[in-house]
Short mmCIF file of C-alpha atoms and ligand atoms in Angstrom, two decimals:
data_model
loop_
_atom_site.label_atom_id
_atom_site.label_comp_id
_atom_site.label_asym_id
_atom_site.label_seq_id
_atom_site.Cartn_x
_atom_site.Cartn_y
_atom_site.Cartn_z
CA MET J 1 104.98 99.55 101.47
CA THR J 2 103.03 102.50 101.28
CA LEU J 3 101.77 105.40 103.39
CA MET J 4 98.66 107.58 103.53
CA ALA J 5 98.24 110.97 104.80
CA TYR J 6 94.74 112.37 105.48
CA ASN J 7 93.82 113.28 101.89
CA HIS J 8 94.55 109.36 100.89
CA VAL J 9 97.28 109.85 98.47
CA PRO J 10 99.61 106.53 98.80
CA VAL J 11 103.32 107.51 99.23
CA PRO J 12 106.03 105.08 99.14
CA ALA J 13 107.66 104.14 102.54
CA PHE J 14 111.39 105.38 101.65
CA MET J 15 112.65 108.06 99.58
CA TYR J 16 115.85 109.06 98.05
CA GLY J 17 117.06 112.40 98.71
CA THR J 18 119.01 114.48 95.67
CA ALA J 19 121.10 116.90 98.16
CA TRP J 20 124.62 117.87 97.50
CA LYS J 21 125.21 115.38 94.91
CA LYS J 22 125.96 117.97 92.29
CA GLN J 23 127.05 116.90 88.81
CA ALA J 24 126.39 113.05 90.14
CA THR J 25 122.85 113.74 90.59
CA ARG J 26 121.36 112.20 86.96
CA GLU J 27 123.63 109.03 87.65
CA LEU J 28 122.61 108.74 91.18
CA VAL J 29 118.81 109.08 90.65
CA GLN J 30 118.62 106.96 87.77
CA LEU J 31 120.69 104.10 89.81
CA ALA J 32 118.38 104.77 92.98
CA VAL J 33 114.93 104.09 90.82
CA GLU J 34 116.57 101.61 88.85
CA LEU J 35 117.47 99.68 92.23
CA GLY J 36 114.04 100.28 93.60
CA PHE J 37 113.50 103.72 95.22
CA LYS J 38 109.96 104.80 94.10
CA ALA J 39 110.05 108.50 95.45
CA ILE J 40 112.61 111.39 94.95
CA ASP J 41 113.02 114.44 97.12
CA THR J 42 114.66 117.22 95.53
CA ALA J 43 114.16 121.55 95.86
CA ASN J 44 114.59 124.24 93.63
CA GLN J 45 117.54 125.42 95.59
CA LEU J 46 120.54 125.67 93.58
CA ILE J 47 123.30 125.82 96.28
CA HIS J 48 122.38 122.15 97.80
CA TYR J 49 120.38 120.48 94.56
CA ASP J 50 120.33 120.41 91.15
CA GLU J 51 116.73 120.08 89.97
CA ALA J 52 117.37 119.87 86.20
CA LEU J 53 119.60 117.04 86.48
CA VAL J 54 116.73 114.82 88.44
CA GLY J 55 114.83 115.94 85.60
CA GLU J 56 117.37 114.54 83.29
CA ALA J 57 117.33 111.17 85.31
CA LEU J 58 113.56 110.93 85.17
CA HIS J 59 113.84 111.84 81.31
CA ALA J 60 116.52 108.60 80.70
CA LEU J 61 114.11 106.25 83.31
CA ALA J 62 110.91 107.26 80.98
CA LYS J 63 112.91 105.94 78.15
CA LYS J 64 113.86 102.60 79.76
CA GLY J 65 109.83 102.26 80.63
CA ILE J 66 110.11 103.98 84.01
CA ALA J 67 107.36 106.62 83.68
CA ARG J 68 106.83 109.41 85.60
CA GLU J 69 103.46 108.43 87.03
CA MET J 70 105.32 105.25 88.36
CA LEU J 71 107.20 107.66 90.47
CA PHE J 72 106.39 109.81 93.78
CA LEU J 73 108.00 113.24 92.99
CA GLN J 74 108.72 115.80 95.55
CA THR J 75 110.24 119.29 95.32
CA LYS J 76 110.37 122.45 97.66
CA PHE J 77 109.69 125.93 97.60
CA THR J 78 112.97 127.57 99.17
CA PRO J 79 112.61 131.15 100.54
CA VAL J 80 114.92 133.95 99.19
CA SER J 81 116.97 133.79 102.62
CA GLY J 82 117.92 130.08 101.56
CA GLN J 83 118.81 130.62 98.08
CA GLY J 84 122.44 131.70 98.66
CA GLY J 85 121.75 134.61 96.36
CA ARG J 86 121.05 132.19 93.29
CA SER J 87 117.23 132.56 93.64
CA PRO J 88 115.36 130.56 90.75
CA TYR J 89 112.44 133.06 90.86
CA ASP J 90 112.35 136.90 90.91
CA ALA J 91 113.40 137.98 94.46
CA SER J 92 111.40 141.13 94.61
CA ALA J 93 108.26 139.97 93.55
CA ASP J 94 105.69 139.08 96.12
CA LEU J 95 105.60 136.27 98.13
CA ALA J 96 102.74 134.61 96.27
CA ALA J 97 104.25 135.31 92.75
CA GLN J 98 107.82 133.88 94.34
CA VAL J 99 105.85 130.52 94.96
CA GLU J 100 104.27 130.62 91.39
CA GLN J 101 107.51 131.32 89.31
CA SER J 102 109.41 128.85 91.64
CA PHE J 103 106.60 126.22 91.26
CA ALA J 104 106.73 126.38 87.42
CA SER J 105 110.40 126.56 87.31
CA SER J 106 110.34 122.98 89.15
CA LEU J 107 107.99 121.37 86.89
CA SER J 108 110.07 122.67 83.80
CA HIS J 109 113.41 121.02 85.61
CA LEU J 110 111.66 117.89 86.38
CA GLY J 111 109.87 117.50 82.92
CA THR J 112 106.32 116.93 84.10
CA ASP J 113 103.28 119.20 84.63
CA TYR J 114 102.32 117.59 88.26
CA LEU J 115 104.13 117.26 91.52
CA ASP J 116 103.21 114.67 94.04
CA SER J 117 104.19 116.97 96.72
CA TYR J 118 105.51 120.14 97.20
CA VAL J 119 106.87 121.40 100.47
CA LEU J 120 107.66 124.71 101.99
CA HIS J 121 111.60 124.39 102.92
CA ALA J 122 111.27 126.32 106.26
CA PRO J 123 109.40 128.51 108.02
CA TYR J 124 110.20 132.20 107.69
CA SER J 125 110.30 132.54 111.26
CA ARG J 126 111.82 130.38 113.94
CA ARG J 127 109.16 130.97 116.68
CA GLY J 128 105.55 131.13 115.65
CA LEU J 129 104.21 131.58 112.05
CA SER J 130 104.74 135.01 110.34
CA GLN J 131 102.68 137.04 107.97
CA ALA J 132 105.44 135.61 105.33
CA ASP J 133 104.43 132.03 106.26
CA TRP J 134 100.67 132.62 105.63
CA GLU J 135 101.15 134.35 102.74
CA VAL J 136 103.67 131.61 101.24
CA TRP J 137 101.13 128.80 102.57
CA SER J 138 98.03 130.31 100.67
CA ALA J 139 99.99 130.37 97.67
CA MET J 140 100.52 126.81 98.57
CA GLU J 141 97.01 125.93 99.10
CA ASP J 142 95.99 127.40 95.64
CA LEU J 143 98.47 124.90 94.05
CA TYR J 144 96.63 122.17 96.03
CA ARG J 145 93.82 123.08 95.19
CA SER J 146 94.39 123.43 91.17
CA GLY J 147 95.59 120.06 91.27
CA LYS J 148 99.06 120.66 90.28
CA THR J 149 100.37 119.07 93.08
CA LYS J 150 98.67 116.05 95.05
CA MET J 151 99.94 117.01 98.61
CA ILE J 152 101.76 120.24 100.44
CA GLY J 153 103.98 119.94 103.21
CA ILE J 154 106.83 121.94 105.28
CA SER J 155 109.95 121.25 106.38
CA ASN J 156 112.27 122.28 109.39
CA ILE J 157 109.03 123.04 111.39
CA ALA J 158 109.05 123.22 115.34
CA ALA J 159 106.21 121.49 117.35
CA GLY J 160 104.53 124.54 118.29
CA GLN J 161 104.36 125.98 114.88
CA LEU J 162 103.13 122.65 113.01
CA ALA J 163 100.15 122.63 115.82
CA ASP J 164 99.02 126.43 114.67
CA LEU J 165 99.57 125.11 110.87
CA CYS J 166 97.49 122.32 111.29
CA GLU J 167 94.74 124.27 113.23
CA ARG J 168 94.69 127.61 111.37
CA ALA J 169 95.38 126.61 107.66
CA ASN J 170 92.27 126.23 105.21
CA VAL J 171 94.40 123.29 103.62
CA LYS J 172 96.58 121.29 106.90
CA PRO J 173 99.82 120.20 105.65
CA MET J 174 99.80 116.41 104.34
CA MET J 175 103.78 116.44 104.67
CA VAL J 176 106.40 117.15 107.46
CA GLN J 177 109.89 116.99 106.58
CA ASN J 178 112.48 117.22 109.77
CA ARG J 179 116.02 116.37 110.93
CA CYS J 180 115.26 113.61 113.17
CA PHE J 181 117.55 113.50 116.49
CA ALA J 182 117.31 110.38 118.61
CA ALA J 183 117.84 112.87 121.26
CA LEU J 184 114.66 114.44 120.90
CA GLY J 185 113.34 110.93 120.83
CA TRP J 186 113.23 111.11 117.13
CA ASP J 187 111.29 114.35 116.87
CA MET J 188 108.56 112.88 119.16
CA GLN J 189 106.51 116.23 119.78
CA VAL J 190 106.40 116.62 115.76
CA ARG J 191 105.80 112.88 114.84
CA GLU J 192 103.09 113.14 117.63
CA ILE J 193 101.30 116.16 116.07
CA CYS J 194 101.70 114.70 112.71
CA ARG J 195 99.93 111.44 113.86
CA ALA J 196 96.82 113.43 115.32
CA HIS J 197 96.38 115.20 112.18
CA GLY J 198 97.18 112.43 109.54
CA VAL J 199 100.16 113.77 108.26
CA ILE J 200 102.99 111.89 106.84
CA TYR J 201 106.54 112.54 108.93
CA GLN J 202 109.61 112.36 107.03
CA GLY J 203 113.02 112.16 108.96
CA PHE J 204 115.99 113.32 107.31
CA SER J 205 119.78 112.96 108.76
CA LEU J 206 118.54 109.37 110.42
CA LEU J 207 122.20 108.34 110.16
CA THR J 208 124.12 111.56 110.36
CA ALA J 209 122.61 113.23 113.08
CA ASN J 210 122.86 110.03 115.11
CA GLY J 211 126.21 108.48 115.03
CA ALA J 212 126.14 107.57 118.82
CA VAL J 213 123.32 105.54 118.27
CA LEU J 214 124.68 103.89 115.18
CA ALA J 215 127.38 102.84 117.44
CA ASP J 216 125.28 101.93 120.73
CA PRO J 217 126.07 98.26 121.79
CA GLU J 218 122.21 97.75 121.89
CA VAL J 219 121.72 98.61 118.63
CA ARG J 220 124.71 96.58 117.26
CA VAL J 221 123.15 93.65 119.52
CA ILE J 222 120.04 94.09 117.39
CA ALA J 223 121.64 94.49 114.00
CA GLU J 224 123.56 91.04 114.66
CA LYS J 225 120.30 89.04 115.29
CA LEU J 226 118.50 90.24 112.13
CA LYS J 227 121.98 89.78 110.09
CA ALA J 228 121.73 93.46 109.09
CA SER J 229 123.96 96.98 109.65
CA PRO J 230 122.76 99.30 112.31
CA ALA J 231 122.11 101.50 109.72
CA GLN J 232 119.45 99.52 108.21
CA VAL J 233 117.96 98.85 111.77
CA ILE J 234 117.75 102.43 111.95
CA PHE J 235 115.74 102.59 108.67
CA ARG J 236 113.52 99.98 109.72
CA PHE J 237 113.09 101.44 112.81
CA ALA J 238 111.89 104.53 111.57
CA MET J 239 109.48 102.89 109.49
CA GLN J 240 108.10 100.73 112.17
CA ILE J 241 107.34 104.24 114.18
CA GLY J 242 105.35 105.49 111.38
CA THR J 243 108.27 107.68 109.81
CA LEU J 244 109.19 108.02 106.27
CA PRO J 245 113.08 107.80 106.25
CA LEU J 246 115.11 109.89 103.68
CA THR J 247 118.73 108.08 102.60
CA GLY J 248 120.79 110.17 100.54
CA THR J 249 123.38 107.43 99.89
CA THR J 250 125.76 107.89 96.98
CA ASP J 251 126.99 104.23 97.08
CA ILE J 252 125.53 101.58 95.33
CA GLN J 253 125.89 98.71 97.86
CA HIS J 254 124.26 101.19 100.64
CA MET J 255 121.24 101.94 98.19
CA LYS J 256 120.77 97.91 98.15
CA ASP J 257 121.45 97.88 101.91
CA ASP J 258 118.78 100.46 102.73
CA LEU J 259 116.17 99.49 100.44
CA ARG J 260 116.86 95.74 102.18
CA ALA J 261 115.45 97.20 105.37
CA GLU J 262 112.18 97.31 104.53
CA GLN J 263 112.08 93.42 104.71
CA LEU J 264 113.59 93.64 108.35
CA THR J 265 111.00 93.13 111.39
CA LEU J 266 112.02 94.95 114.71
CA SER J 267 110.45 93.61 117.81
CA ALA J 268 108.04 96.04 120.24
CA GLU J 269 110.67 95.44 122.78
CA GLU J 270 113.36 96.77 120.34
CA ILE J 271 111.43 99.48 118.71
CA ARG J 272 110.85 100.78 122.62
CA LYS J 273 114.77 100.18 123.11
CA ILE J 274 115.74 102.42 119.92
CA GLU J 275 112.85 104.87 120.60
CA THR J 276 114.22 105.94 123.81
CA ILE J 277 117.93 105.16 123.58
CA ALA J 278 119.25 108.69 123.78
CA LEU J 279 116.45 110.35 126.27
N1 NAP O 1 114.51 119.55 103.97
C1 NAP O 1 115.96 119.66 104.71
O1 NAP O 1 116.11 121.09 105.05
C2 NAP O 1 116.76 119.02 104.14
C3 NAP O 1 118.27 118.88 104.91
C4 NAP O 1 118.72 117.74 104.72
C5 NAP O 1 118.49 116.76 103.90
N2 NAP O 1 117.18 116.87 103.41
C6 NAP O 1 116.77 115.70 102.42
O2 NAP O 1 117.52 114.41 102.93
C7 NAP O 1 118.16 113.44 102.26
C8 NAP O 1 118.98 112.64 103.01
O3 NAP O 1 119.52 113.65 103.91
P1 NAP O 1 120.28 112.77 104.94
O4 NAP O 1 120.73 114.13 105.89
O5 NAP O 1 119.26 112.04 105.79
O6 NAP O 1 121.25 112.16 104.15
P2 NAP O 1 123.14 112.25 103.70
O7 NAP O 1 123.58 113.42 104.29
O8 NAP O 1 122.57 112.47 102.55
O9 NAP O 1 123.83 111.14 104.47
C9 NAP O 1 123.25 109.91 104.31
C10 NAP O 1 124.76 109.29 104.67
O10 NAP O 1 124.25 107.98 105.09
C11 NAP O 1 125.28 107.42 104.60
N3 NAP O 1 124.74 105.98 104.64
C12 NAP O 1 123.11 105.92 103.89
N4 NAP O 1 123.26 104.61 103.80
C13 NAP O 1 124.25 103.83 104.76
C14 NAP O 1 124.14 102.43 104.76
N5 NAP O 1 123.37 101.56 104.63
N6 NAP O 1 125.45 102.15 105.70
C15 NAP O 1 126.17 102.94 106.05
N7 NAP O 1 126.25 104.36 105.45
C16 NAP O 1 125.15 104.82 104.95
C17 NAP O 1 125.72 107.78 103.33
O11 NAP O 1 127.16 107.30 103.00
P3 NAP O 1 127.32 106.71 101.66
O12 NAP O 1 127.07 108.03 100.52
O13 NAP O 1 128.72 106.67 101.38
O14 NAP O 1 126.29 105.92 101.56
C18 NAP O 1 125.80 109.62 103.85
O15 NAP O 1 127.12 109.77 104.52
C19 NAP O 1 118.69 114.94 101.22
O16 NAP O 1 119.24 114.26 100.11
C20 NAP O 1 117.73 115.63 100.91
O17 NAP O 1 116.85 115.14 99.98
C21 NAP O 1 116.34 117.62 103.30
#
């Protein structure tokens, strides 16, 4: 199954996230791809990710016949404030140069000459978009126009900010990646804006941010009916509402289970129930 944003690049419907894997990053990325994940998410942010080890995994996979072109690679530009003092670019350079340097360093870590998706890790301001956001976005637009990345996107963005970006940018984002809380209707407002603009919505922390939903008796009944786990039900629910889920599992059985979620089918009534379960 693939998804498509307004610029018609096919994107696999499930993504493997590489945060917090540390030294196990290489082994886990290899395993995830060998088991069937076709899209990888990382970031050039040393405090949470190890892009270079993702690159080593890709190198090992290529040797086994899984070429880079067979995979969808997404990484992020992380502003200085999110780098914990270990910025992979010159933190005193102007913002456009920071994006350029970080992008070049990502390509080098990942051993590739292009990205499928390049994401701004978070806006610089909590409310509205600041001058810094527009400067960085303009540098990302340049990368998109140059063909070095097939898509550009933004993460951790509020509905008002996204509406503004979609309206005023020269190149609208093709991707949004947000933490997805059931209590906010699974980020309903942001998802609506994405739908209206042909932007793919990626949801993370679907399980970890929604513990009560996983334990909910109604979700458990649906899971039992489908002979699946509540986690699988949530991943499939996400896909059926048009969300691209991320999983960061470190467990081989969970990797298999998560992938198998693609084969489940929830009824319209079950979808409606889960979509509004925490409202
Ligand atoms: N843009 C951002 O700011 C941002 C922030 C956070 C995350 N992300 C991205 O999103 C990715 C995923 O992050 P996340 O927060 O969703 O996940 P996560 O923190 O990696 O957690 C996934 C959790 O779900 C469990 N799990 C997965 N599949 C399961 C299953 N079938 N049954 C039971 N438990 C299961 C995992 O446990 P096991 O390991 O035991 O399976 C783990 O505890 C990250 O790696 C990163 O790429 C982005």
